[in-house]
Short mmCIF file of C-alpha atoms and ligand atoms in Angstrom, two decimals:
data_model
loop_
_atom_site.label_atom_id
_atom_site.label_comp_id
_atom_site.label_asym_id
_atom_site.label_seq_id
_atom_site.Cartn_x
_atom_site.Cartn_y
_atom_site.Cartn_z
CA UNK A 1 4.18 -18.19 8.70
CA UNK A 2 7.43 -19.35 9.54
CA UNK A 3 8.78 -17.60 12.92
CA UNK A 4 12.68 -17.82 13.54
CA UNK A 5 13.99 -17.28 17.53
CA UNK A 6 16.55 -15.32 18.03
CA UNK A 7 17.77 -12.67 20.70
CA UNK A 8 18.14 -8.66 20.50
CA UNK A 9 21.05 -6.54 21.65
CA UNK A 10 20.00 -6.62 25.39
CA UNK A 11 19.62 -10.58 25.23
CA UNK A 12 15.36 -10.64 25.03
CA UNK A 13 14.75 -13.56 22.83
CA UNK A 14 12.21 -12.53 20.38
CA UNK A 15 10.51 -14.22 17.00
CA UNK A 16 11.29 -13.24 13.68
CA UNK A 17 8.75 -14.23 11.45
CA UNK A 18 8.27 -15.30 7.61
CA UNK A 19 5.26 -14.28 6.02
CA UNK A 20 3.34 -16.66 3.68
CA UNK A 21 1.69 -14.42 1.17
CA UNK A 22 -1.68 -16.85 2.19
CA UNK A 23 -2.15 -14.72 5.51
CA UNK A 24 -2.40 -11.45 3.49
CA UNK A 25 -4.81 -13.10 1.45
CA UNK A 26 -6.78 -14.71 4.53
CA UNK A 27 -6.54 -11.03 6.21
CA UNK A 28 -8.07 -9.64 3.36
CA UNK A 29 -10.95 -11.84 2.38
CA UNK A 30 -12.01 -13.09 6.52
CA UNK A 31 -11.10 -9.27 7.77
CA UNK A 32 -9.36 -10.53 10.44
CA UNK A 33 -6.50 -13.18 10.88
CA UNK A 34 -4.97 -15.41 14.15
CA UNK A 35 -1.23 -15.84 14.41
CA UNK A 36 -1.15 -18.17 16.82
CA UNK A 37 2.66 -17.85 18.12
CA UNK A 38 3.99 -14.33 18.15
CA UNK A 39 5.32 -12.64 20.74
CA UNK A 40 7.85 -13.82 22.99
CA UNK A 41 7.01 -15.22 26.81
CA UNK A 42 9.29 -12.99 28.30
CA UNK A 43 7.91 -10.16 26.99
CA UNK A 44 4.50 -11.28 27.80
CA UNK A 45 4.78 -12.31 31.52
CA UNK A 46 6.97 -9.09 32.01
CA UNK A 47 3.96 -6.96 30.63
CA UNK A 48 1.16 -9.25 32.88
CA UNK A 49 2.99 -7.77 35.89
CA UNK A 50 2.70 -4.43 34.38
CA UNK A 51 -0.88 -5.18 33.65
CA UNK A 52 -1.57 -5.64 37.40
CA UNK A 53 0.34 -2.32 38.21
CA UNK A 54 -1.45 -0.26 36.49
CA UNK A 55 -4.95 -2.10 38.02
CA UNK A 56 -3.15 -1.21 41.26
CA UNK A 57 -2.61 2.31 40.25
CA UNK A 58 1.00 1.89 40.36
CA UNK A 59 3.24 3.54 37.67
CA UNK A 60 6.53 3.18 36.98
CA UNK A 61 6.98 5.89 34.28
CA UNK A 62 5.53 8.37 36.73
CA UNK A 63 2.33 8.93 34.36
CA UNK A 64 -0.86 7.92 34.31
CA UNK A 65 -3.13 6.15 31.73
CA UNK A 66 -5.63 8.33 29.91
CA UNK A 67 -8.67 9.15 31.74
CA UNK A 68 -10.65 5.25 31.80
CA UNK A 69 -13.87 3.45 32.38
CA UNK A 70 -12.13 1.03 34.93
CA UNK A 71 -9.86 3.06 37.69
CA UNK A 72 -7.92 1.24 40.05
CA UNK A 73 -10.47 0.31 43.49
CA UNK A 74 -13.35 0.09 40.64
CA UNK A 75 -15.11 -3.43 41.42
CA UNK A 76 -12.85 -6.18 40.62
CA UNK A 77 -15.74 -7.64 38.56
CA UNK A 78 -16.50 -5.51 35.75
CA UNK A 79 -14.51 -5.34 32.37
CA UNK A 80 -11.63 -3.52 33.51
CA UNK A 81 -10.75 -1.14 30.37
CA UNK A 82 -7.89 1.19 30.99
CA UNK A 83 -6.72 3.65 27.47
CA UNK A 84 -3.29 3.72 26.84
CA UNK A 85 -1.92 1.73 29.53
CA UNK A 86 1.51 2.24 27.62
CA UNK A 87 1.51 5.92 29.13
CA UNK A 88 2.26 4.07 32.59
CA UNK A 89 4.13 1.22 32.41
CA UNK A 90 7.55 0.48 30.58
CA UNK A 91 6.72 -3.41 30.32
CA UNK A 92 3.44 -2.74 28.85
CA UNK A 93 5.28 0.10 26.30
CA UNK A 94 8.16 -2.72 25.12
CA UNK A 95 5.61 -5.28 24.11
CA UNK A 96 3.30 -2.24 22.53
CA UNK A 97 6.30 -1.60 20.36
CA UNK A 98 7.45 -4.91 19.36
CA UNK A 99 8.87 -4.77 15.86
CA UNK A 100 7.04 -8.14 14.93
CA UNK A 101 4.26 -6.92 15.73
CA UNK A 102 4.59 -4.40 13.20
CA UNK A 103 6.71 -6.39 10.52
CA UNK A 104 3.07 -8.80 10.32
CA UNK A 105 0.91 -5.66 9.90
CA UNK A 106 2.67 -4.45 7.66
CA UNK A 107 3.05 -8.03 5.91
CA UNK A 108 -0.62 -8.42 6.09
CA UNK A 109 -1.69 -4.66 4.63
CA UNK A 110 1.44 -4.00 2.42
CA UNK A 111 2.19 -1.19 3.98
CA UNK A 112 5.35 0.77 4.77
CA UNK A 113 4.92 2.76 7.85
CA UNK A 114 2.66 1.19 11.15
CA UNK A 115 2.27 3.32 14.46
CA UNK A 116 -0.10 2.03 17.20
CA UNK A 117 -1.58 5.12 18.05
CA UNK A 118 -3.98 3.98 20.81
CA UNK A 119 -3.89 1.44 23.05
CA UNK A 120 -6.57 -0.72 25.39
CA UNK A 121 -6.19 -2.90 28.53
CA UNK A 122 -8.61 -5.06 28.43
CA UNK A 123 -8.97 -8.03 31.54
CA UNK A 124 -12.01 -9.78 31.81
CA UNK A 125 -12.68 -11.45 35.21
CA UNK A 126 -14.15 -14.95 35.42
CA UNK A 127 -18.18 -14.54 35.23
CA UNK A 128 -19.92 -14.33 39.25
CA UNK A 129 -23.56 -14.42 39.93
CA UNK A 130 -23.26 -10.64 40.30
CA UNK A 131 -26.34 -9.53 37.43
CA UNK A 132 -24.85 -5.71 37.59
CA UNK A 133 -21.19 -7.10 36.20
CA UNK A 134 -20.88 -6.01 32.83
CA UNK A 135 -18.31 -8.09 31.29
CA UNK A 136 -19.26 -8.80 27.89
CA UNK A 137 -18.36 -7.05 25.09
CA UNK A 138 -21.31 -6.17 22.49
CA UNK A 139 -20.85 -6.47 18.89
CA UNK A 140 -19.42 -3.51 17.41
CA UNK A 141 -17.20 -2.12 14.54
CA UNK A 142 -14.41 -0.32 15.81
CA UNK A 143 -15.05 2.13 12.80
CA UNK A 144 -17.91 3.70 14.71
CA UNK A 145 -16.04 4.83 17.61
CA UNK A 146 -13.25 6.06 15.27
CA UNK A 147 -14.51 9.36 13.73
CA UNK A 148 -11.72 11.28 14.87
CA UNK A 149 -9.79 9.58 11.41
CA UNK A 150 -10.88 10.77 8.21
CA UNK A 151 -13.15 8.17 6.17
CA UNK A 152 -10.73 5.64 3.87
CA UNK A 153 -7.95 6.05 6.97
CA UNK A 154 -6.21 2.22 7.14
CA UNK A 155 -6.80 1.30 10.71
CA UNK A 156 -6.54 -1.96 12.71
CA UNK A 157 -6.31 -3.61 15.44
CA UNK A 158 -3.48 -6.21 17.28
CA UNK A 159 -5.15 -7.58 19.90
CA UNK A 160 -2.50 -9.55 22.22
CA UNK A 161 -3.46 -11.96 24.07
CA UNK A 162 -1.92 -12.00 27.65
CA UNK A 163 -3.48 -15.42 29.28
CA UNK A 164 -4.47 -18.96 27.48
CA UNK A 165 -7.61 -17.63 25.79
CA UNK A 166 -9.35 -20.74 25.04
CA UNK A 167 -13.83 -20.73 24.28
CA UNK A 168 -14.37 -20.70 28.05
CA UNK A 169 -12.72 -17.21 28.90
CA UNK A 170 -14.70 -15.60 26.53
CA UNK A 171 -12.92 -15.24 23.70
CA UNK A 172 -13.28 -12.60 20.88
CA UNK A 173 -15.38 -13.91 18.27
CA UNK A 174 -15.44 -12.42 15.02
CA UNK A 175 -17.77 -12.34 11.82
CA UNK A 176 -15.87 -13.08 8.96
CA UNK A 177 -16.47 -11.67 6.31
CA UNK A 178 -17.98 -8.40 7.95
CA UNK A 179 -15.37 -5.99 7.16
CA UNK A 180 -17.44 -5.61 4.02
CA UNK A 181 -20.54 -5.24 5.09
CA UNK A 182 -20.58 -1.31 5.87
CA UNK A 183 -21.09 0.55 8.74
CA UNK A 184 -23.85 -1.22 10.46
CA UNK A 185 -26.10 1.48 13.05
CA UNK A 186 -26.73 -1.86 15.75
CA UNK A 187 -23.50 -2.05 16.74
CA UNK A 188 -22.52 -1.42 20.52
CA UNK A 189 -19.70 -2.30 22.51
CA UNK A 190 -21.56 -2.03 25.79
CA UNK A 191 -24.13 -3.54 24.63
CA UNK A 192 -24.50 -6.80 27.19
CA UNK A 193 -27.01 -8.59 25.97
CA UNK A 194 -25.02 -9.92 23.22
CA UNK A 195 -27.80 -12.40 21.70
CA UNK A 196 -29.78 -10.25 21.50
CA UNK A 197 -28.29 -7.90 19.98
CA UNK A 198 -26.91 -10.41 17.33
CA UNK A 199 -30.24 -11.25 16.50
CA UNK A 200 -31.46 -7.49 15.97
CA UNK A 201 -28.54 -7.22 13.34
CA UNK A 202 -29.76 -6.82 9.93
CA UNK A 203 -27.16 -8.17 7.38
CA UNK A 204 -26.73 -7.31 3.88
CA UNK A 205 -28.53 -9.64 1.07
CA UNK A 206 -26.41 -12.74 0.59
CA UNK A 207 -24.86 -12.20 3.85
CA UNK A 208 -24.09 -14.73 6.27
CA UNK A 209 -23.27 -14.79 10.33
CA UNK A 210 -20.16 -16.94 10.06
CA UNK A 211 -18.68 -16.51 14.03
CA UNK A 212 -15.16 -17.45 14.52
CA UNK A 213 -13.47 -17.16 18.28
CA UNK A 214 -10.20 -16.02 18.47
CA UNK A 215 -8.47 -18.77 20.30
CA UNK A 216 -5.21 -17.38 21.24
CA UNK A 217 -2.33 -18.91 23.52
CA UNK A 218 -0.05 -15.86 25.53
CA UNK A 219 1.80 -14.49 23.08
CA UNK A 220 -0.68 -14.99 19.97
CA UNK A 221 -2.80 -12.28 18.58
CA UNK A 222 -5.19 -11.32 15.95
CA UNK A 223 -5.48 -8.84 13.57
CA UNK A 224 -9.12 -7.47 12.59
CA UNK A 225 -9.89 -4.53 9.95
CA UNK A 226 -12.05 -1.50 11.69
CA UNK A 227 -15.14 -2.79 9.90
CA UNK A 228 -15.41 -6.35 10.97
CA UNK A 229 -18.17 -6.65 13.47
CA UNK A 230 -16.59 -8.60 16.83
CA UNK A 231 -17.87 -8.95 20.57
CA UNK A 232 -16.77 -11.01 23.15
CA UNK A 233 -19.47 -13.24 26.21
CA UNK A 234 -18.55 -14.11 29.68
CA UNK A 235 -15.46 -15.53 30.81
CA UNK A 236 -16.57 -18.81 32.55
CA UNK A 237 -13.15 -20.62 32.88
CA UNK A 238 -12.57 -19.40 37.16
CA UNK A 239 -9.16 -17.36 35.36
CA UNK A 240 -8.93 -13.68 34.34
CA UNK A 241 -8.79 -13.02 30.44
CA UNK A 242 -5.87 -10.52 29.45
CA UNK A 243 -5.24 -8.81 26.66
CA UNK A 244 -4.03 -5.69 25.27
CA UNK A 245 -6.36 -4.20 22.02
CA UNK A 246 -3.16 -1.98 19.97
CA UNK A 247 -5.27 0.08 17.66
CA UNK A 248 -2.68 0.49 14.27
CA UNK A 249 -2.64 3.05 11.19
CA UNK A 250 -0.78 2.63 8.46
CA UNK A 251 0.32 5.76 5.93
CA UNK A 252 -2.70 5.80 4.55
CA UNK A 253 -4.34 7.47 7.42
CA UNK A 254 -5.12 10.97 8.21
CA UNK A 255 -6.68 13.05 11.19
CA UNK A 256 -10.16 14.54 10.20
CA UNK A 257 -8.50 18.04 9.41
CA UNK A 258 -5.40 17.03 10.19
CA UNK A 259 -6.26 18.27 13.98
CA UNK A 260 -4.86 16.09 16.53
CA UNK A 261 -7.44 16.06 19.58
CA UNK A 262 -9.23 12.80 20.98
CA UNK A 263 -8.06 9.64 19.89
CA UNK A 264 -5.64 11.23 17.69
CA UNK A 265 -4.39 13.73 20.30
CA UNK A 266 -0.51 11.47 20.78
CA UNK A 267 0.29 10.92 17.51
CA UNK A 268 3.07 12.94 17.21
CA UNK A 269 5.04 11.62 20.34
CA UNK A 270 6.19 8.57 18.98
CA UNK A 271 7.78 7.62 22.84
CA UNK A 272 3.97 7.25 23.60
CA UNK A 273 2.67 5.89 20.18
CA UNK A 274 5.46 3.88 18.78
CA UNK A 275 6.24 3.94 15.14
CA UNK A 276 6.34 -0.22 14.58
CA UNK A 277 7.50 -0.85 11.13
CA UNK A 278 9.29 1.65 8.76
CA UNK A 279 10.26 0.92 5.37
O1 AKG B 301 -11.57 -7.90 24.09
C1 AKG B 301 -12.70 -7.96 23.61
O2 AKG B 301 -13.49 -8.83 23.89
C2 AKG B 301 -13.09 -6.92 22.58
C3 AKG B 301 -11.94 -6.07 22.16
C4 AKG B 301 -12.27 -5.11 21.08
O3 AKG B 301 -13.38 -4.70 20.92
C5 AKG B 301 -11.19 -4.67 20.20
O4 AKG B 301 -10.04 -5.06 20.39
O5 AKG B 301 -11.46 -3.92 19.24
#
């Protein structure tokens, strides 16, 4: 990838970036890929301060997030997961619907229409003796939690990374190669015992556990397929992990029924669940 610099109409310097046709290619065989150097800093630190308004409850669009795990004055120390953060914070909603972030989905998938049409803050705090904080992340397929799409529907995920996420903040890890290993029934993502877990996997014949963290720098994300099997462990670097998971369909994607309720209840608003790429 080659990315270009250059600034939009209200003077945000952003990247403009040049696909090499490898990445699809790596996307498609790994089920997951790492651009290293995306998005912007500006856009980044601006949506870090939104980040820690909406953990403070504060929102500046006048709306709430969608009903959450983590609410604000919930223990500092758990996973703090809060569903479309976008909903409440106009930093958080410019980065959500960066163009480039949907110019290298659609680069990567071929496709000609990408809407993120759910959206995760996700901040890990650094690891404490406390044994009741739940922090990791068990191994899981997002595909499981996703049966609100019908079966076939193209859907991914850009998972931003907000901080330096180096191996001690507990990266993401993923198993490459995954995507095509079916649905598999162990998967949890609350699951905390994560080597456990891993161990209680069955994979299919010929199959191998091939882990690969997503080392990210602010600004860098990955892409992963809803199939490939990912979990994240503890975060022992003393800093918070930050990141925001943008869940992305592509035109070949459709409601079960073509109902919109659950996770497929904002769809239609496109001011909540930005259309990022149109060709
Ligand atoms: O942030 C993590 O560790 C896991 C995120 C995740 O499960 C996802 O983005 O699909």
């Amino acid at each position: 990838m080659l990315v270009l610099r250059l600034l939009d109409a209200k003077g945000y310097g952003y990247n403009r970036m040049v696909t090499l046709p490898t990445q699809r290619t790596q996307y498609e065989s790994d089920g997951f890929l790492l651009v290293p150097s995306l998005l912007p800093a500006d856009l980044v630190s601006r949506a870090v301060a939104g980040m820690d308004a909406v953990r403070r409850g504060e929102y500046n669009t006048g709306r709430a997030p969608q009903p959450s795990p983590w609410r604000p004055g919930d223990d500092p120390n758990q996973l703090c997961k809060i569903e479309q953060p976008q909903f409440a914070d106009t930093a958080i909603r410019d980065l959500v619907s960066s163009p480039i972030l949907g110019e290298m989905a659609a680069a990567i998938t071929g496709a000609s229409m990408v809407q993120a049409w759910w959206v995760q803050l996700l901040y890990k705090p650094p690891a404490t003796p406390d044994l009741n904080a739940k922090t990791n992340v068990g191994w899981h397929q997002d595909r499981a939690y996703w049966g609100a799409w019908e079966e076939g529907s193209e859907l991914f995920t850009a998972w931003v990374a907000l901080s330096d996420v180096r191996e001690g903040c507990g990266p993401m890890r993923f198993v490459r190669g995954s995507h095509r290993f079916g649905l598999l029934p162990e998967g949890d993502f609350f699951e905390q015992d994560i080597d456990r877990q891993q161990s209680a996997i069955r994979l299919p014949d010929g199959a191998a556990w091939d882990e690969v963290p997503a080392i990210l720098p602010p600004g860098g994300v990955s892409f992963h397929d809803r199939f490939t099997l990912h979990g994240s462990g503890p975060n022992t670097s003393g800093r918070p992990r930050r990141s925001l998971a943008i869940h992305l369909r592509t035109e070949r994607s459709r409601p079960v029924d073509d109902t919109r309720q659950g996770l497929t209840e904002f769809i239609d608003d496109t001011s909540l669940c930005p259309v990022l790429h149109q060709r």
